[in-house]
Short mmCIF file of C-alpha atoms in Angstrom, two decimals:
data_model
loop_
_atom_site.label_atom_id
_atom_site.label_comp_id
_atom_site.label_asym_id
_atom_site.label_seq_id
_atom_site.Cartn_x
_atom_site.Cartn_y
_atom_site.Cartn_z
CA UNK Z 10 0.00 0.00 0.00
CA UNK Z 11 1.51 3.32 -0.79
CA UNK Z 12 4.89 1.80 -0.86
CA UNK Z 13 5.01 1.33 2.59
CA UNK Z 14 5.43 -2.16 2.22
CA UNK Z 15 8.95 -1.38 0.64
CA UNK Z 16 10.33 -0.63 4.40
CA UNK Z 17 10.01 -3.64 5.73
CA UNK Z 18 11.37 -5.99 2.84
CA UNK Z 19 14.74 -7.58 3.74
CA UNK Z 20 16.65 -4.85 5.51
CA UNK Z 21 15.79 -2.17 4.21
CA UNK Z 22 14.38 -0.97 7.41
CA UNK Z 23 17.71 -1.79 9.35
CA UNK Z 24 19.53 0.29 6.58
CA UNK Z 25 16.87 3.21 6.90
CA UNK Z 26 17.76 3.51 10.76
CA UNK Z 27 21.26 2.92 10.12
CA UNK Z 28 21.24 6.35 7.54
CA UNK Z 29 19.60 8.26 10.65
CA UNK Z 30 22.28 7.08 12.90
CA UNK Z 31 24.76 8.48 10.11
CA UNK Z 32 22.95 11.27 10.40
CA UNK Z 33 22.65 11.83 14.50
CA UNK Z 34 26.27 10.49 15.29
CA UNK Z 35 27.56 13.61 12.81
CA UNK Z 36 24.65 16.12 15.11
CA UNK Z 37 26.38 14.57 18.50
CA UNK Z 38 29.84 14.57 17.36
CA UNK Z 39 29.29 18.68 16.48
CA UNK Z 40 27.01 19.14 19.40
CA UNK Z 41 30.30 17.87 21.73
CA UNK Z 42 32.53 19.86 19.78
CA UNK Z 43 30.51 22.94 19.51
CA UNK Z 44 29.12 23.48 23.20
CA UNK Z 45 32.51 23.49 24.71
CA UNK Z 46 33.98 26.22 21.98
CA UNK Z 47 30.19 27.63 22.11
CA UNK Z 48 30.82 28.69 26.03
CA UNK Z 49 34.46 29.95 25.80
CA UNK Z 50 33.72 32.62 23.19
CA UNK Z 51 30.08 33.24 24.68
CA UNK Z 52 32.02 34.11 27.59
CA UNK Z 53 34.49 36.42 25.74
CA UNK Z 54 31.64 38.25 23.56
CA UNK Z 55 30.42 39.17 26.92
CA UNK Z 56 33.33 40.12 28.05
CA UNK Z 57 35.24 43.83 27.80
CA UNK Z 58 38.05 43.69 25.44
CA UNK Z 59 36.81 45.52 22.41
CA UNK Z 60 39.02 43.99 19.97
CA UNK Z 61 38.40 40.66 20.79
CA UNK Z 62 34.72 41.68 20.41
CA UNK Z 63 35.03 43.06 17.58
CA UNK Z 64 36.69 40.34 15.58
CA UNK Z 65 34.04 37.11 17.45
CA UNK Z 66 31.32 39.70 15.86
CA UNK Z 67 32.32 39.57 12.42
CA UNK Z 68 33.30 35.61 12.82
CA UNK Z 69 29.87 34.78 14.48
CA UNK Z 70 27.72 37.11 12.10
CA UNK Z 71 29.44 35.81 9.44
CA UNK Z 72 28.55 31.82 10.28
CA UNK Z 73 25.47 32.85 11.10
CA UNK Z 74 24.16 35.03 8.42
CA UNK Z 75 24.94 32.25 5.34
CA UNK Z 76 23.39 29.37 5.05
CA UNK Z 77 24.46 26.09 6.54
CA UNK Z 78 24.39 24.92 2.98
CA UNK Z 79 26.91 27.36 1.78
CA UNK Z 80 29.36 26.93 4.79
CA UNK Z 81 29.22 22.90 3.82
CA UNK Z 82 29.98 24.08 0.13
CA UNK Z 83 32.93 26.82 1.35
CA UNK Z 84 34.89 23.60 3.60
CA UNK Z 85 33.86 20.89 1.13
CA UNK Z 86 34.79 22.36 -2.19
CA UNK Z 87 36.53 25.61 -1.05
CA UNK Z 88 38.97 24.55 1.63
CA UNK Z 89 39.64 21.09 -0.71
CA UNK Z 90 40.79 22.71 -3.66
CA UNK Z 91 42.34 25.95 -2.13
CA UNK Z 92 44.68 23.80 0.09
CA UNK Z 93 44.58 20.74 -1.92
CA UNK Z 94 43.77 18.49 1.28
CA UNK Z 95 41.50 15.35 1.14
CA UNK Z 96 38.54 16.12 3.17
CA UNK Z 97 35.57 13.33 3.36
CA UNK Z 98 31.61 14.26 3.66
CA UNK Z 99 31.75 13.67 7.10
CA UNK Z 100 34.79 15.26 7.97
CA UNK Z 101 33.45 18.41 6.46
CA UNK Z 102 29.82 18.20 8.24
CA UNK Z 103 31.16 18.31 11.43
CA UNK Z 104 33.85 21.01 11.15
CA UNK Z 105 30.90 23.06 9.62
CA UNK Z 106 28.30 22.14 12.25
CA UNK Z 107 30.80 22.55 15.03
CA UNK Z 108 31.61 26.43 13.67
CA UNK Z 109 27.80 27.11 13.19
CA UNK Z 110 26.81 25.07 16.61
CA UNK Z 111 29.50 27.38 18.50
CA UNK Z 112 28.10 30.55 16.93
CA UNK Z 113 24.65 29.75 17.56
CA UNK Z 114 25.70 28.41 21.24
CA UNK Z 115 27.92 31.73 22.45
CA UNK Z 116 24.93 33.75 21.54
CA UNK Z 117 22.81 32.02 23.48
CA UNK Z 118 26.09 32.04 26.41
CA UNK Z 119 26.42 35.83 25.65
CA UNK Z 120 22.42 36.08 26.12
CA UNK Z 121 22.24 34.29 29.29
CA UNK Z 122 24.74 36.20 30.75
CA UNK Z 123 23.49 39.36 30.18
CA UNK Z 124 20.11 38.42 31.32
CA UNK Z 125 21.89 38.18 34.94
CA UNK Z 126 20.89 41.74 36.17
CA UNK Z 127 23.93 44.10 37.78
CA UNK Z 128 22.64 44.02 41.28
CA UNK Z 129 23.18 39.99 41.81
CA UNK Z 130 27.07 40.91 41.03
CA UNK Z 131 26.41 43.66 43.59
CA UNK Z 132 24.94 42.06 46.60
CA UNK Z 133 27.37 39.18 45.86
CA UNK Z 134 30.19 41.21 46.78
CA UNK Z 135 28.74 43.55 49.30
CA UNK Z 136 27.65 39.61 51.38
CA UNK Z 137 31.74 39.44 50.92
CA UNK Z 138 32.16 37.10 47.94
CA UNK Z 139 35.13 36.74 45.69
CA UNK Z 140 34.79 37.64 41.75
CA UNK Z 141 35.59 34.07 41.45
CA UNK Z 142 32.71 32.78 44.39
CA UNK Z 143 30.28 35.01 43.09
CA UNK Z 144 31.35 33.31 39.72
CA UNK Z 145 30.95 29.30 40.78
CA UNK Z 146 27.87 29.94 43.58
CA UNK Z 147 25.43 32.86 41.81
CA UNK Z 148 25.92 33.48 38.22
CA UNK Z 149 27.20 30.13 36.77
CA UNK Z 150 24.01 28.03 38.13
CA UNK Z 151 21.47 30.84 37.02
CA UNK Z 152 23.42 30.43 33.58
CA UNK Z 153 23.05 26.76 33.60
CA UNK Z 154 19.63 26.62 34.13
CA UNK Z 155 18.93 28.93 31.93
CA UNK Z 156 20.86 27.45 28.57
CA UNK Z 157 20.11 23.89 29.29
CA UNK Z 158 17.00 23.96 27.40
CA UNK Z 159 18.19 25.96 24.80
CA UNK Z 160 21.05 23.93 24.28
CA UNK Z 161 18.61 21.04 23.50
CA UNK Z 162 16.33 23.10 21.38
CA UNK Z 163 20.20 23.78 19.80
CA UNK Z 164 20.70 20.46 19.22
CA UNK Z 165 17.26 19.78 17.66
CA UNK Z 166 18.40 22.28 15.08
CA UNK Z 167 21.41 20.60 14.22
CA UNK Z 168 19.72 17.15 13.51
CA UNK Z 169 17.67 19.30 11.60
CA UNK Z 170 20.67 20.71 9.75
CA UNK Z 171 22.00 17.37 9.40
CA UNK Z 172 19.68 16.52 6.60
CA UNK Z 173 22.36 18.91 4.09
CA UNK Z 174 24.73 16.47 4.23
CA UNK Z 175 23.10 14.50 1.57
CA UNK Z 176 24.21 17.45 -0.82
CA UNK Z 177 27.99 16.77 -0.21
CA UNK Z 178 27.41 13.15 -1.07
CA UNK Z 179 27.02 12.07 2.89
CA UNK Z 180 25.12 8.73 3.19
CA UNK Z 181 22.24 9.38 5.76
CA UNK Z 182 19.01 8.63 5.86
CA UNK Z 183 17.60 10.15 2.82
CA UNK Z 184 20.60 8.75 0.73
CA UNK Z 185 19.23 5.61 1.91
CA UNK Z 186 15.75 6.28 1.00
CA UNK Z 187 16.89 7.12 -2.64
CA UNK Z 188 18.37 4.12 -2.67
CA UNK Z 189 15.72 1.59 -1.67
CA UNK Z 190 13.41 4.18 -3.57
CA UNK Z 191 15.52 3.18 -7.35
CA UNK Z 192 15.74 -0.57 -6.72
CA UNK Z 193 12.27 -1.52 -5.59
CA UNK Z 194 11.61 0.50 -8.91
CA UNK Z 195 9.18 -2.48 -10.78
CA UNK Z 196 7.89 -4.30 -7.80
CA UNK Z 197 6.94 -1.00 -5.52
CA UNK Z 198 6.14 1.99 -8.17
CA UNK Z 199 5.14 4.22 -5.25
CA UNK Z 200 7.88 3.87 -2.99
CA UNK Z 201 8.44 7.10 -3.06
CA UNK Z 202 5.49 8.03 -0.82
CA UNK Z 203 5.91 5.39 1.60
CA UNK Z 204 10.25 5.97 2.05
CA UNK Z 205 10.19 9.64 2.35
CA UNK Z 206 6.55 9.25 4.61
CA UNK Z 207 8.75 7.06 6.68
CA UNK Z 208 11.99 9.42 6.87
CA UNK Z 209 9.65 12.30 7.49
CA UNK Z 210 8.29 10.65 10.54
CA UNK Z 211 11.78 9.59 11.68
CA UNK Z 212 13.25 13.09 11.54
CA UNK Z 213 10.14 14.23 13.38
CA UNK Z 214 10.45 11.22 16.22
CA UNK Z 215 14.27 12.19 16.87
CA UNK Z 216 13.47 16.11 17.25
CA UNK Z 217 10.12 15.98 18.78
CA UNK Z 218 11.01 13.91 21.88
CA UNK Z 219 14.29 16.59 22.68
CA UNK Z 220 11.32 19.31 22.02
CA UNK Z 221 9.12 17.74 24.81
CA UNK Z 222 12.40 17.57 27.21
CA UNK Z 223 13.28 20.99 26.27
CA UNK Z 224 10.02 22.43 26.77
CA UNK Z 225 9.59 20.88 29.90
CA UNK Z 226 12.72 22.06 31.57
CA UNK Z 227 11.78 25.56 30.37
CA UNK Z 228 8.65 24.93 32.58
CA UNK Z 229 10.62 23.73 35.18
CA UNK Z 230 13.07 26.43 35.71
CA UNK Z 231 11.88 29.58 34.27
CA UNK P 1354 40.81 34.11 -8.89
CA UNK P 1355 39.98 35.10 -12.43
CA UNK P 1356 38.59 38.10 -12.97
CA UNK P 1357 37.53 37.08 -16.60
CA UNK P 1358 35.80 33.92 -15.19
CA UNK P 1359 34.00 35.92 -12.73
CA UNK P 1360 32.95 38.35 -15.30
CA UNK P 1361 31.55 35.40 -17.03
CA UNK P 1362 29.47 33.82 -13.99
CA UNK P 1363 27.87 36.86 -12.91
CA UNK P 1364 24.71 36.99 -15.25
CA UNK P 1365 24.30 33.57 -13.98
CA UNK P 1366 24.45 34.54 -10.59
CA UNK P 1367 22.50 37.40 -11.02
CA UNK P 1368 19.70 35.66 -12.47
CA UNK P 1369 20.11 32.54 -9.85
CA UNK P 1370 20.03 35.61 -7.02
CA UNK P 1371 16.60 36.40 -8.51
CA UNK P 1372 15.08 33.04 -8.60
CA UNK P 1373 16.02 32.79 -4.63
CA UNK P 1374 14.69 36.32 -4.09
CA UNK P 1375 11.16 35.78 -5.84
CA UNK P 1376 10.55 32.10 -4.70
CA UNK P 1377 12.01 33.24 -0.85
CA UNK P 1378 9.74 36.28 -1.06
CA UNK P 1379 6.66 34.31 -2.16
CA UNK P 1380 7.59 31.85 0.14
CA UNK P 1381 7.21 33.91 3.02
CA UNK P 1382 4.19 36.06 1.87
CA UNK P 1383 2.24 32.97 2.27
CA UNK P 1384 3.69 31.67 5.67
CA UNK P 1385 2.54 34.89 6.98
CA UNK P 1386 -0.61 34.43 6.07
CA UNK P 1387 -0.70 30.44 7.32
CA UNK P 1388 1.05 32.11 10.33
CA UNK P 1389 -1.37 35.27 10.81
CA UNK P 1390 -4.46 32.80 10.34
CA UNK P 1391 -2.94 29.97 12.71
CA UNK P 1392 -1.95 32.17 15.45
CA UNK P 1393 -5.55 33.66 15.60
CA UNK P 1394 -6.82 30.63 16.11
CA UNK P 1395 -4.50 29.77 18.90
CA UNK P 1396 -4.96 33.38 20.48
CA UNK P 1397 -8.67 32.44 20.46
CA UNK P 1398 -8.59 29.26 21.09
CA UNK P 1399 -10.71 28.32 18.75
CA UNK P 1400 -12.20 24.97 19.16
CA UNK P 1401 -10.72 21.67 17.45
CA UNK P 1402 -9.17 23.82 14.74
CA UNK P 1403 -6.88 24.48 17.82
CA UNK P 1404 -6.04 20.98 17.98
CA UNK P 1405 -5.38 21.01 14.00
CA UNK P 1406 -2.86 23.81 14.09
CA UNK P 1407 -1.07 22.65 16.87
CA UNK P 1408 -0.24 19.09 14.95
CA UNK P 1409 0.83 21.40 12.35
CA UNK P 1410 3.26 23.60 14.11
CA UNK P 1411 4.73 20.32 15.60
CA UNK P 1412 4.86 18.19 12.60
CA UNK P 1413 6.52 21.50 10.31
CA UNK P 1414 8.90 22.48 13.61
CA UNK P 1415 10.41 19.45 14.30
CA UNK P 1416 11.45 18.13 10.70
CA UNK P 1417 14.05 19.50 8.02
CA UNK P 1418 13.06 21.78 5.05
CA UNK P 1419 14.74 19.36 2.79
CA UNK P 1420 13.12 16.33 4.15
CA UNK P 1421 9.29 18.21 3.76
CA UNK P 1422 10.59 19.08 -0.63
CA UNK P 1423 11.83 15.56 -0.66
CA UNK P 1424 8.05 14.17 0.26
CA UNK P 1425 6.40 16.94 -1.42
CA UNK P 1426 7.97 16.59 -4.58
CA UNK P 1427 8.92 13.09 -4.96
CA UNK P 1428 6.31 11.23 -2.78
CA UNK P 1429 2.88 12.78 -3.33
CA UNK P 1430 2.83 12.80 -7.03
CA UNK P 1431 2.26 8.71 -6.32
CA UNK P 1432 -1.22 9.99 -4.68
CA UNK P 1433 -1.89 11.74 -7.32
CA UNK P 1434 -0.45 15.17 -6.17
CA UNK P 1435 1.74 16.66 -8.51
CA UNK P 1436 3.65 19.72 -8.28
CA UNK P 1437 6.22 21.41 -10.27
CA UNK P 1438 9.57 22.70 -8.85
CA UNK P 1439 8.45 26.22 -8.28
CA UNK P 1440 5.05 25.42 -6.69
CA UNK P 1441 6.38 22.49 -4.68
CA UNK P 1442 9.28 25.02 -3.59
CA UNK P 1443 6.78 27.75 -2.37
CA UNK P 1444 4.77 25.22 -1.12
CA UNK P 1445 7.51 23.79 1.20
CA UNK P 1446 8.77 27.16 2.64
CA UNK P 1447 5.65 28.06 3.51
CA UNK P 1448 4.69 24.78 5.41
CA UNK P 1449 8.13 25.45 6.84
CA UNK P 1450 8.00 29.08 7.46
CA UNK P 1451 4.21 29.11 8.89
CA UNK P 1452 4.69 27.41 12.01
CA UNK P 1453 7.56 29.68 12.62
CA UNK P 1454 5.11 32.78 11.58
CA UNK P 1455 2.53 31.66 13.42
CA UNK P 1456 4.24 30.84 16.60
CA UNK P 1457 6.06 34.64 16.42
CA UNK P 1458 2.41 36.30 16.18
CA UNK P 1459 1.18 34.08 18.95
CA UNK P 1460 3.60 35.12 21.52
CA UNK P 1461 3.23 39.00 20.31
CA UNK P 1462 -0.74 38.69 20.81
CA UNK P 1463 0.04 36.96 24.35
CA UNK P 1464 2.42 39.67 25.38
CA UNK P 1465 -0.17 42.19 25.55
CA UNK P 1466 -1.90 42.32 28.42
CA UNK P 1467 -5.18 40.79 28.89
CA UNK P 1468 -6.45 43.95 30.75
CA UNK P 1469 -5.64 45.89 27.95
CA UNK P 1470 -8.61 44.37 26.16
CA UNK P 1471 -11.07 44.25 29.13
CA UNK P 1472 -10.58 48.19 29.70
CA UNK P 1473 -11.33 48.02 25.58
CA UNK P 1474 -14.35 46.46 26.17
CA UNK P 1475 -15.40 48.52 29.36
CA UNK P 1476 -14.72 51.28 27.22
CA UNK P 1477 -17.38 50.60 24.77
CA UNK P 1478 -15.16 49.06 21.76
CA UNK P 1479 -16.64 46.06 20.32
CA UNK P 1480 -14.52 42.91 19.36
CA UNK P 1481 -12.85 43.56 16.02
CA UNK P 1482 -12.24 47.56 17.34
CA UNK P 1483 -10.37 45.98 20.27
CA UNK P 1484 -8.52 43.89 18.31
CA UNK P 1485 -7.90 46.27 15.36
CA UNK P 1486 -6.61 49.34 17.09
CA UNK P 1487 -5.69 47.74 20.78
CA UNK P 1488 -4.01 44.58 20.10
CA UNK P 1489 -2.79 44.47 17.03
CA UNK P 1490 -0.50 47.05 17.30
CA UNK P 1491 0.73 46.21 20.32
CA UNK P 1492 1.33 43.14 19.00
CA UNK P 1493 3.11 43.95 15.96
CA UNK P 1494 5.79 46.36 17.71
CA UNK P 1495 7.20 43.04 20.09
CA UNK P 1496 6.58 41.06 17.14
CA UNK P 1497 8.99 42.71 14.85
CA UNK P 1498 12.36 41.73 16.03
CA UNK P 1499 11.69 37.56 15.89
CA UNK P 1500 9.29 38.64 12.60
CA UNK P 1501 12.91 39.68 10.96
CA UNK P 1502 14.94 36.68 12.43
CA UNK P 1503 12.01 34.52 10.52
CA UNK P 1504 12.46 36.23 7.34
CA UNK P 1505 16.30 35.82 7.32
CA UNK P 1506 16.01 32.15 8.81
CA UNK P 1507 13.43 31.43 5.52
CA UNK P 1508 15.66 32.94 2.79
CA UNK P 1509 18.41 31.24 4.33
CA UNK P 1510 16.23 27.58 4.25
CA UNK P 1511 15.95 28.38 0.49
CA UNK P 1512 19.33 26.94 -0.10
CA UNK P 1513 17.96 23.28 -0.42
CA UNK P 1514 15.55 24.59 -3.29
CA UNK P 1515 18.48 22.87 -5.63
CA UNK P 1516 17.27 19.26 -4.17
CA UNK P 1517 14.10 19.91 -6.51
CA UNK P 1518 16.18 21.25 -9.27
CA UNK P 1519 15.37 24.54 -9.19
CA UNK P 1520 18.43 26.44 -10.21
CA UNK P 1521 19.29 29.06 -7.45
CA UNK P 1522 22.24 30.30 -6.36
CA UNK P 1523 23.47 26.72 -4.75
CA UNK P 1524 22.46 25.31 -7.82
CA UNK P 1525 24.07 27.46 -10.05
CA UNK P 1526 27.26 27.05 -7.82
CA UNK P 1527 27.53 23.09 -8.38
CA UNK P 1528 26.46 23.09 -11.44
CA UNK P 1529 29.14 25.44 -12.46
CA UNK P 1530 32.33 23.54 -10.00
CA UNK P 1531 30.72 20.45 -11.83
CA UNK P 1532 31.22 21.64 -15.24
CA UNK P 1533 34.55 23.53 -15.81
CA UNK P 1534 36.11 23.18 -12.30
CA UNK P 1535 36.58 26.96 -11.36
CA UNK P 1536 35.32 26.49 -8.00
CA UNK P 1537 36.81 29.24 -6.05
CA UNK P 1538 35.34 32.34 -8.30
CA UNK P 1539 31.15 29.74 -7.85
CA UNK P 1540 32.27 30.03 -4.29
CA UNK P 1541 32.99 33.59 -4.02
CA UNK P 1542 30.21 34.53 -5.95
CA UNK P 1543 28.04 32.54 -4.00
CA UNK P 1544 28.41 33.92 -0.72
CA UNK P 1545 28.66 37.89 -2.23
CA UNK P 1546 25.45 36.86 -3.76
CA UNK P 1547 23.97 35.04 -0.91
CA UNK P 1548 25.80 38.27 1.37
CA UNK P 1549 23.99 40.75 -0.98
CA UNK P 1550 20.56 39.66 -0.25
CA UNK P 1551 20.81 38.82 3.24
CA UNK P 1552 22.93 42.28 4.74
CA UNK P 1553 20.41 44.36 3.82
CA UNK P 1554 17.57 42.49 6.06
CA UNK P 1555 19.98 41.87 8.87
CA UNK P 1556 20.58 45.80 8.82
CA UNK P 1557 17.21 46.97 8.43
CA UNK P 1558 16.12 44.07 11.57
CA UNK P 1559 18.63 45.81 13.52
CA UNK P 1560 17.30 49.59 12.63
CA UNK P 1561 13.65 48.18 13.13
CA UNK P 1562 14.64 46.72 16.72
CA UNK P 1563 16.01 50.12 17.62
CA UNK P 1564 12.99 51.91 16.34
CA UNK P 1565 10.24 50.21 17.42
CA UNK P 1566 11.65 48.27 20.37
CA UNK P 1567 8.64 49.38 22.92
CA UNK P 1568 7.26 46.25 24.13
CA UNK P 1569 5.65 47.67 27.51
CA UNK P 1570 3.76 50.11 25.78
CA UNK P 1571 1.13 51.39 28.17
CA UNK P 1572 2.80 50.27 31.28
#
């Protein structure tokens, strides 16, 4: 029916699955990469130093004004034939996501620690705490709280963003799909529907769940 | 880079830029309207249609532009639905871009006040004055600043269009490295290109912010 039948002849539905975890292992591996990085220049775009400031700005705005698309194009073609290095699919993916994931994540760093009025610095010292107490016990845990669940809503996005990698010639999920799509060709002439139903639902499983969390923590704590 | 090579490639550009521009704008002319519709219906909680919009603004949030072409293009045509590149392009953004629309406008209507409409009322406005010169106004000022970060987001999404072999600027780009291998000037003129149309509406979200940034009006 529909050519859902398709996904569950031989293993096709073992390979489908397979593609997404292609697909998620490149989100975590940039998620890892990117939260870390993410925090240290969130940190410094908060910070005083005007140069440094200056220079993050035109870095970050730069990541995060072109499209993800266009970034994966820039290392994957751009880097490869300006430097003449051998970079794979993968490779590529996740030194784009990791740039764009620690953009997206110091603004969010630089956002949460502005939200952290003057007066908590304030009454912090004047109870007798050290810069570096008032640090650890007061603005660090407000900060915490605060970016957890927009970290996950982060990381939603990049599975989301993970889909691109199909247009390097990454095989994920809907590389898969094509796949099974061309060779059940004769016996299942409307696989299509069925495949891409299926990889629809998939994508939507995997981001909806960290959705729920997120929006649940949000409740939680704000 | 060649400068002869880029002189060459920048009709083709130019006319890519345009596809992106028309099919992003059209794109997001009808997500607001999805989004202005849907978010009324929230804000009044209308009855099952409530329900509807909700497993809309889920099921568009939580998957990939690119994934929503791929099924629109490739697997509904075996229902019986058929669309060609352009329409099934539109079509996609704005399935995309709605729930985003929709979910901006919701949280501008719920940011004004409720009392602001019950001293409406008291005052002798009926329903559609309240909303018309009470609300919505209100509601547009908080909504501008995530209205702009929607609009750039969308044009942005528009990248994938190539998946449906529509020749944009991405398109353009690797069809050009394909064919005669000059990939740094595609690459340079894709992100001027890209640069070109997306400055301006960072810059004029940023003047917008600073103009109309009154939230708390009335408080």
């Amino acid at each position: 029916m529909w050519g859902i039948e398709v996904i569950f002849k031989g293993r096709n539905l073992i390979r489908l699955l397979e593609g997404l975890g292609a697909a998620l292992e490149i989100s975590l591996i940039s998620v890892l990469i990117s939260i870390p990085i993410g925090i240290i220049l969130g940190v410094l775009m908060a910070g005083k130093n005007p140069v440094i400031k200056a220079v993050l700005r035109i870095y970050l705005d730069f990541i995060r004004i072109m499209p993800q698309l266009v970034l994966l194009f820039l290392v994957f073609f751009g880097t490869t034939k300006v430097w003449g290095w051998d970079l794979s699919g993968e490779v590529s993916s996740v030194i784009v996501f990791s740039m764009w994931g620690a953009a997206e994540m110091s603004d969010l760093v630089r956002g949460a620690l502005k939200a952290i009025p003057k007066h908590q610095y304030e009454s912090a010292q004047s109870l007798g705490f050290t810069p570096l107490q008032t640090k650890a016990y007061i603005i660090i845990p407000q900060c915490v709280r605060r970016l957890i669940p927009l970290s996950i809503n982060l990381i939603t996005r990049m599975i989301k963003t993970t889909s691109l990698v199909l247009m390097i010639g990454v095989v994920e999920v809907l590389k898969v799909a094509q796949q099974i799509i061309e060779a059940n060709r004769m016996t299942s002439p409307n696989a299509a529907f069925g495949v891409y139903l299926f990889v629809f639902v998939l994508y939507f499983a995997a981001c909806f769940i960290l959705s729920l969390i997120a929006r649940q923590l949000e409740r939680k704590w704000s | 880079m060649d400068t002869q090579v880029l002189q060459e490639y920048l009709p083709l550009f130019g006319e890519a830029a345009l596809l992106t521009v028309g099919l992003g704008a059209a794109g997001i002319a009808v997500s607001i309207v999805i989004g202005l519709v849907c978010s009324l219906v929230q804000y009044y909680k209308v009855p099952v249609a409530r329900r509807l919009v909700q497993i809309y603004i889920e099921l568009s949030r939580n998957t990939p532009l690119l994934i929503q072409l791929f099924f629109i293009y490739y697997g509904l045509p075996k229902l019986g639905i058929k669309t060609d590149p352009t329409a099934c392009g539109i079509a996609g953004l704005a399935f995309l871009g709605g729930s985003y629309m929709a979910e901006t406008f919701r949280s501008g209507l719920e940011a004004v006040d409720r009392v602001h409409s019950e001293s409406a009322f008291s005052l002798g406005l009926n329903r559609f004055q309240t909303f018309a010169y009470v609300i919505l106004p209100q509601a547009v000022s908080t909504s501008i600043p995530p209205f702009v970060a929607n609009v750039i987001f969308l044009l942005k999404e528009t990248s994938v269009f190539s998946a449906v072999s529509l020749m944009d600027l991405m398109f353009t780009a690797k069809d050009l490295i394909g064919l005669y291998y000059n990939t740094t000037e595609s690459l340079f003129l894709l992100v001027v290109f890209y640069l070109i149309i997306l400055l301006p509406v960072s810059l004029l979200g940023t003047l917008l912010e600073k103009k109309v940034g009154v939230p708390d009006v009335g408080d």
